[in-house]
Short mmCIF file of C-alpha atoms in Angstrom, two decimals:
data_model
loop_
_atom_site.label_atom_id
_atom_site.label_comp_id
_atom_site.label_asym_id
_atom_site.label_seq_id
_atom_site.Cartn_x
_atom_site.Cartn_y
_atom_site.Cartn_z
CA UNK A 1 3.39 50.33 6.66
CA UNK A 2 2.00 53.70 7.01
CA UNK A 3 -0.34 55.28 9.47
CA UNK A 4 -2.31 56.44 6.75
CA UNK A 5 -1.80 52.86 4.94
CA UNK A 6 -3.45 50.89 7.69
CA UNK A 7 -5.85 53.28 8.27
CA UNK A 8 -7.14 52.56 4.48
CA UNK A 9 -6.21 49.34 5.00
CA UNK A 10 -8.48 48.93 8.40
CA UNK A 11 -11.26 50.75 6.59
CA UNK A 12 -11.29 48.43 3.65
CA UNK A 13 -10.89 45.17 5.69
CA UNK A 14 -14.35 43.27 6.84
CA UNK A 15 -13.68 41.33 9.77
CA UNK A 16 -17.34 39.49 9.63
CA UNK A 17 -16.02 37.48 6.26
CA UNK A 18 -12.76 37.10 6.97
CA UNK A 19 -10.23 35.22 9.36
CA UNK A 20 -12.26 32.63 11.02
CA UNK A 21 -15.34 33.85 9.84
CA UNK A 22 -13.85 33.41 6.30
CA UNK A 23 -16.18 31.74 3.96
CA UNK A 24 -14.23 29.15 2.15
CA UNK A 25 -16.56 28.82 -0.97
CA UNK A 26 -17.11 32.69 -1.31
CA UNK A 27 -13.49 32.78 -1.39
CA UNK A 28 -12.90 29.85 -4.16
CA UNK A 29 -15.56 31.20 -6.13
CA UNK A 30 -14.69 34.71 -6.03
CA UNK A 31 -10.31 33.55 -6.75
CA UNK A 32 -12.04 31.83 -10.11
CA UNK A 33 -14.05 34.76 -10.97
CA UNK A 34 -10.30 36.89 -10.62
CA UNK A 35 -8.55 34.44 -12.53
CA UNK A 36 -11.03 34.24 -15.21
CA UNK A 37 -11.73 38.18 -15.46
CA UNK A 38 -7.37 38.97 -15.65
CA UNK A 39 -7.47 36.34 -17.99
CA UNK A 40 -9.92 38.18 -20.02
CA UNK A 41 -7.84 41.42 -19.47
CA UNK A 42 -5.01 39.75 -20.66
CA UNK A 43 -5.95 38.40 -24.01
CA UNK A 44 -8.32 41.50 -24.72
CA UNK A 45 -5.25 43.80 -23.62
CA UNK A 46 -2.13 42.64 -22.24
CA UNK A 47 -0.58 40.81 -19.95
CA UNK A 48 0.43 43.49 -18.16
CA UNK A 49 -2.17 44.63 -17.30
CA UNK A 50 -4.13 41.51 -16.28
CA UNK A 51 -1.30 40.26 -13.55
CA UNK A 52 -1.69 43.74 -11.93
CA UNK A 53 -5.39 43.02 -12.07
CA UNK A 54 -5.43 39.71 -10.89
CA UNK A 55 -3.10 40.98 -7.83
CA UNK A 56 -5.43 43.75 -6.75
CA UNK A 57 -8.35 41.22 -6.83
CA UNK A 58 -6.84 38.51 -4.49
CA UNK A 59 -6.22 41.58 -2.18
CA UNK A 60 -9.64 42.00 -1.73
CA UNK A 61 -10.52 38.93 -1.67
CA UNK A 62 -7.94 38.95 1.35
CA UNK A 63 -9.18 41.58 3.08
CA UNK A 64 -13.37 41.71 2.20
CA UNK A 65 -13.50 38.00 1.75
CA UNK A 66 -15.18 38.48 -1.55
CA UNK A 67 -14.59 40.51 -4.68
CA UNK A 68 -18.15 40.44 -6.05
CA UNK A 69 -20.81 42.06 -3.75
CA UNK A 70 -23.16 39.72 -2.55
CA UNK A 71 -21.59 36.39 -2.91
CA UNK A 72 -22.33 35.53 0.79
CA UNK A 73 -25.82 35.73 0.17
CA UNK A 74 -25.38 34.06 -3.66
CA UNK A 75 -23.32 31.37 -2.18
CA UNK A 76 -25.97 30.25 1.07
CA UNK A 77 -28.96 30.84 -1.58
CA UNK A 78 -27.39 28.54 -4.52
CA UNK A 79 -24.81 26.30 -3.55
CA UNK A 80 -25.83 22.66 -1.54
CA UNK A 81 -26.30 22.08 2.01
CA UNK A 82 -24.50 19.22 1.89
CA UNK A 83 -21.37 21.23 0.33
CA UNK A 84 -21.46 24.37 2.58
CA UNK A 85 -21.35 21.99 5.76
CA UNK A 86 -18.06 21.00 4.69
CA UNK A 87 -16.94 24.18 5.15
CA UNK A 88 -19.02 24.81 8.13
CA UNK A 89 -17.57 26.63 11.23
CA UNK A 90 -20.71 26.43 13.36
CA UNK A 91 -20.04 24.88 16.91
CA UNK A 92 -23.37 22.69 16.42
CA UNK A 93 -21.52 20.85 13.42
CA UNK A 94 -21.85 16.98 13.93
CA UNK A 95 -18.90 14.89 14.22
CA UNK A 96 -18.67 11.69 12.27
CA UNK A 97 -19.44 8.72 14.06
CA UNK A 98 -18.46 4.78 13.70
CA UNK A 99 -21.69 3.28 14.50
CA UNK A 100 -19.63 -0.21 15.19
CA UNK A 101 -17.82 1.51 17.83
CA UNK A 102 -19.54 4.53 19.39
CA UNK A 103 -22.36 4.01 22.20
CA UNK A 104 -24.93 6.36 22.51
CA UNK A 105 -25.40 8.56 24.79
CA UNK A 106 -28.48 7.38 26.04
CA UNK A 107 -27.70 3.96 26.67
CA UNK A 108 -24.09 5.42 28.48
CA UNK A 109 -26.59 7.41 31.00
CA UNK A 110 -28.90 4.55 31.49
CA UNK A 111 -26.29 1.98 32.36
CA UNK A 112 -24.63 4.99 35.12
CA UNK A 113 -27.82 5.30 36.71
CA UNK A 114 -27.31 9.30 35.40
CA UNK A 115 -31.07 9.66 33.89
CA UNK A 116 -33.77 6.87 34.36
CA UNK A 117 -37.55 6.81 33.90
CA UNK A 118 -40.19 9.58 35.05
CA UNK A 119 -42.34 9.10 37.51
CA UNK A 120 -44.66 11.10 35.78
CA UNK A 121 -44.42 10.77 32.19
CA UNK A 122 -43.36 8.53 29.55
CA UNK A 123 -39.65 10.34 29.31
CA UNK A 124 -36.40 9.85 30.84
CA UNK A 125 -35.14 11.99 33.78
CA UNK A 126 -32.13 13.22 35.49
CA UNK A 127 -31.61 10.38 38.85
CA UNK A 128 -32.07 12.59 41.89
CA UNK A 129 -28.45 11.20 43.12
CA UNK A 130 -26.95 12.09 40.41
CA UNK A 131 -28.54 15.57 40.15
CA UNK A 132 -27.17 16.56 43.67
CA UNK A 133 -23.47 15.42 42.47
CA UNK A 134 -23.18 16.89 39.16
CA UNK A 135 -24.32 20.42 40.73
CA UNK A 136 -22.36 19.46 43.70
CA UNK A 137 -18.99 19.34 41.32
CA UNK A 138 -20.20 22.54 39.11
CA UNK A 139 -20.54 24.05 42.63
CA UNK A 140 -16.92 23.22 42.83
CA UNK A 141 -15.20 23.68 39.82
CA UNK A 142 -16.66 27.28 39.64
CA UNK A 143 -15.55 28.03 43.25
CA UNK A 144 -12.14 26.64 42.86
CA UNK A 145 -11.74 27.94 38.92
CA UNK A 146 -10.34 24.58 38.22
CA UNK A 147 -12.02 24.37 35.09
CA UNK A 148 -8.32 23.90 33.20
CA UNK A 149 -6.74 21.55 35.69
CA UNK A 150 -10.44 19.49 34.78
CA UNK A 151 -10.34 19.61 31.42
CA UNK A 152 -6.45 18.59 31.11
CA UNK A 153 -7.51 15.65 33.71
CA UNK A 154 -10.40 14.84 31.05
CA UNK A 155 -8.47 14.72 27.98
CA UNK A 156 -5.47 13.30 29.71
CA UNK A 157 -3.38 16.50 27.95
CA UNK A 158 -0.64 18.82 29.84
CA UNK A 159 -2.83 21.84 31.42
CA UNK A 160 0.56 24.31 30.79
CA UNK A 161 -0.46 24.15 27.47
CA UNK A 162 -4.21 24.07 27.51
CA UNK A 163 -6.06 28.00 27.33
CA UNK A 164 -9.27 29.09 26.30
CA UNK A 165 -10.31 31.82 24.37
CA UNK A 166 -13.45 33.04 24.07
CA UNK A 167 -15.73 34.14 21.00
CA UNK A 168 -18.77 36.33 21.60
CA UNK A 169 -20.15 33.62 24.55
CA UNK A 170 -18.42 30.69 22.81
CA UNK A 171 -15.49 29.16 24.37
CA UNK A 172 -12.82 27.41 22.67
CA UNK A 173 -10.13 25.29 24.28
CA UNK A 174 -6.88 25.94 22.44
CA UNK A 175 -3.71 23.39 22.91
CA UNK A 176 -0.11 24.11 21.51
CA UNK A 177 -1.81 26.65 19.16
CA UNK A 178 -4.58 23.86 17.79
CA UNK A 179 -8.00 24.00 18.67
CA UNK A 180 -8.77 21.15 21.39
CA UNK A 181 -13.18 21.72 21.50
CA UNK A 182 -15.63 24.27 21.71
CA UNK A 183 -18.39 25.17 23.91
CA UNK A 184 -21.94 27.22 23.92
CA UNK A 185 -20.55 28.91 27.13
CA UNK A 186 -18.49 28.65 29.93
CA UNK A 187 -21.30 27.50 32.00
CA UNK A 188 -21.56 24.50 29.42
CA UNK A 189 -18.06 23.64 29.61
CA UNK A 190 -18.24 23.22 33.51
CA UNK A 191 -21.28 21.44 33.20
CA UNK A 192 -19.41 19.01 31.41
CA UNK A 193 -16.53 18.75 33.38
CA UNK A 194 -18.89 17.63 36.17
CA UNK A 195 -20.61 15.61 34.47
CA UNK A 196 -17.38 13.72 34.06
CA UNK A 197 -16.33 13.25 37.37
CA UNK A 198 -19.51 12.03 38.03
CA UNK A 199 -20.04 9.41 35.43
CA UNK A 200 -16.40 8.29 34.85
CA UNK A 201 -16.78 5.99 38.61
CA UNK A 202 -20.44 5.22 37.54
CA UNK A 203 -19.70 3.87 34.25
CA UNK A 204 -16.85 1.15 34.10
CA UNK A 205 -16.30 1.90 30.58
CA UNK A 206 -15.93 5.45 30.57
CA UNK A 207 -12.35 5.76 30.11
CA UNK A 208 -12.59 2.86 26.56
CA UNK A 209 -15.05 5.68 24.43
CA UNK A 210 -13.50 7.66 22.79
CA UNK A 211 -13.25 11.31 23.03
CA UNK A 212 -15.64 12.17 20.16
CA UNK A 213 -17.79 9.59 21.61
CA UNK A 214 -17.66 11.06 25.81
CA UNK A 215 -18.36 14.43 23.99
CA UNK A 216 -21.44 13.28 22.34
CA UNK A 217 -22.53 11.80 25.58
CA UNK A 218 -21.40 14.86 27.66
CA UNK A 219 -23.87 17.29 25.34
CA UNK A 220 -26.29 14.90 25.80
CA UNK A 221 -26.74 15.33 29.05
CA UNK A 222 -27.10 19.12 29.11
CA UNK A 223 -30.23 18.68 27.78
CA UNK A 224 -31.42 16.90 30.73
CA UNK A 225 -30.59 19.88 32.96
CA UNK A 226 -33.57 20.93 34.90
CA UNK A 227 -31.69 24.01 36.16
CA UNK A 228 -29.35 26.80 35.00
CA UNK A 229 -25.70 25.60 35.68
CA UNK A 230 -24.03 29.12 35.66
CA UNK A 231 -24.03 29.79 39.20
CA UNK A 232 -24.93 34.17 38.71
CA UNK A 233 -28.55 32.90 37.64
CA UNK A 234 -29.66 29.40 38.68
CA UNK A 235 -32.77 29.37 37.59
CA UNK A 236 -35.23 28.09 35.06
CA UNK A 237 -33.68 27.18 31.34
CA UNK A 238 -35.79 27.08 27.80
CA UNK A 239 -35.83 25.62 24.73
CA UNK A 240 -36.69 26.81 21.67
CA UNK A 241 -35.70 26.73 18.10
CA UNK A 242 -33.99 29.61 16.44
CA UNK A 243 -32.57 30.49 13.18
CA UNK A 244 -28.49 31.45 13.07
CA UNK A 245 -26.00 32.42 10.83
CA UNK A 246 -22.78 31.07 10.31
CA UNK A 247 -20.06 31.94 7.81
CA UNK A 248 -21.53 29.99 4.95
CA UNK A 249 -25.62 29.21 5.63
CA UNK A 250 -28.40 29.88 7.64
CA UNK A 251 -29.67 26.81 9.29
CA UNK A 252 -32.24 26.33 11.99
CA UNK A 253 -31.06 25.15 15.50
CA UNK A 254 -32.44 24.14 18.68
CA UNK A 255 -31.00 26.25 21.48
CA UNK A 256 -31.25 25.79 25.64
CA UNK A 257 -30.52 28.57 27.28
CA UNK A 258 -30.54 30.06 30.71
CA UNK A 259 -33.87 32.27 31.48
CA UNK A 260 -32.17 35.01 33.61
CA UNK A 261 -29.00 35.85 32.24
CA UNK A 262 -29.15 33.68 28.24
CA UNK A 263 -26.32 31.59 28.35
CA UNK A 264 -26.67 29.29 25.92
CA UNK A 265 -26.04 25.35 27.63
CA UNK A 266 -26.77 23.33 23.93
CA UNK A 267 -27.12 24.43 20.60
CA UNK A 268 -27.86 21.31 17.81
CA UNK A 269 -28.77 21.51 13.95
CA UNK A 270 -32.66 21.44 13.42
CA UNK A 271 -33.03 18.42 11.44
CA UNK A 272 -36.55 18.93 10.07
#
């Protein structure tokens, strides 16, 4: 191809609908409107024409991720909730869970002696012993970088073929080209390879949950965090609720972040 091709080719392209942030409905909706309108062409003209038609569409719809302006917006305003979470990107999507199997992540922490009652409220809290050794391993893991070698330990997977990539302040933990999990940050991702190592001797059944299921319990925990875990600001962390975009809808989250420097430790779905 051309310089000058790419060039009109770069200028045409919009990265924010397309690839991963590709909106899968947009694009079925907008392939049916292509079909229908060469179709159209074709009987009102000729065939000719409408195959040329129909090809110059889909390229758009390749490289915009839409052919009709504003189907993003038509798409998040008309179409279900229930439907556009199928097709949901968003880190904070919820993995399905077999109730008969999985144990929650409360009731995990409880039984490791990881979070226990307040002294001072009606709430549970992070166990002071446990505190010191989960920030005593994030200590670690930072200083050492082992944060691979971990997370290959953790998923029992070969670390030459575990990397990360990151997105924005997102990281995502690629194996043999597949994508292994996701995190807020890489602060969050340490967090929970501490975590881990600390609950796996404190919980006898830590290695019989499941992955989803050690996941769910993992994030859990975050949100007990009393203290930044990224070790540049270690200092106070807030919650508060926020609205996002992802590629298909706008939803409302709850997000804990770092005070000092914003990295995000938890982000979940706002379930009103």
């Amino acid at each position: 191809m051309s310089t000058e091709s790419s060039s009109f080719v770069g200028r045409f392209r919009q990265p924010e609908y397309t690839g991963e942030n590709r909106c899968t409905p947009c694009t079925i909706v907008n392939v049916v409107i292509a079909a229908v309108g060469s179709a159209v062409v074709s009987v009102f003209a000729t065939p000719l024409v409408g195959l040329p038609v129909f090809g110059v569409s889909l390229l758009a719809i390749y490289l915009r991720g839409y052919l009709v302006p504003g189907t993003p917006s038509f798409t998040k305003q008309y179409f279900p909730d229930w439907l556009l979470k199928k097709f949901d990107k968003h880190e904070t999507a919820a993995p399905e869970i077999d109730d008969e199997e999985e144990r929650e992540p409360e009731e995990v922490l409880a039984e490791a002696g990881a979070v226990g009652p307040c002294e001072e409220m009606d709430d549970l809290c992070l166990d002071d012993s446990f505190r010191a050794e989960w920030f005593d391993n994030m200590d670690a893991i930072e200083a050492n970088g082992t944060e691979k070698t971990e997370l290959a330990n953790v998923l029992d997977v070969d670390e030459e073929n575990l990397s990360f990539d990151e997105h924005d302040e997102a990281l995502v933990a690629q194996y043999d080209g597949g994508r292994l999990g996701q995190w807020e940050s890489r602060a969050a991702l340490v967090a929970d390879l501490a975590a881990a190592k600390a609950l796996k001797p404190r919980y006898d059944d830590w290695d019989r949950l499941t992955v989803t299921n050690q996941s769910r319990v993992l994030s859990g925990l975050r949100i007990f965090l009393d203290a930044c875990p990224d070790p540049d600001c270690r200092g106070d962390i807030a919650m508060e609720q926020e609205t996002v975009e992802s590629c298909c809808r706008t939803m409302d989250v709850v997000a804990v972040s770092c005070d000092d420097c914003g990295s995000r430790l938890l982000e979940v779905e706002h379930d009103a």
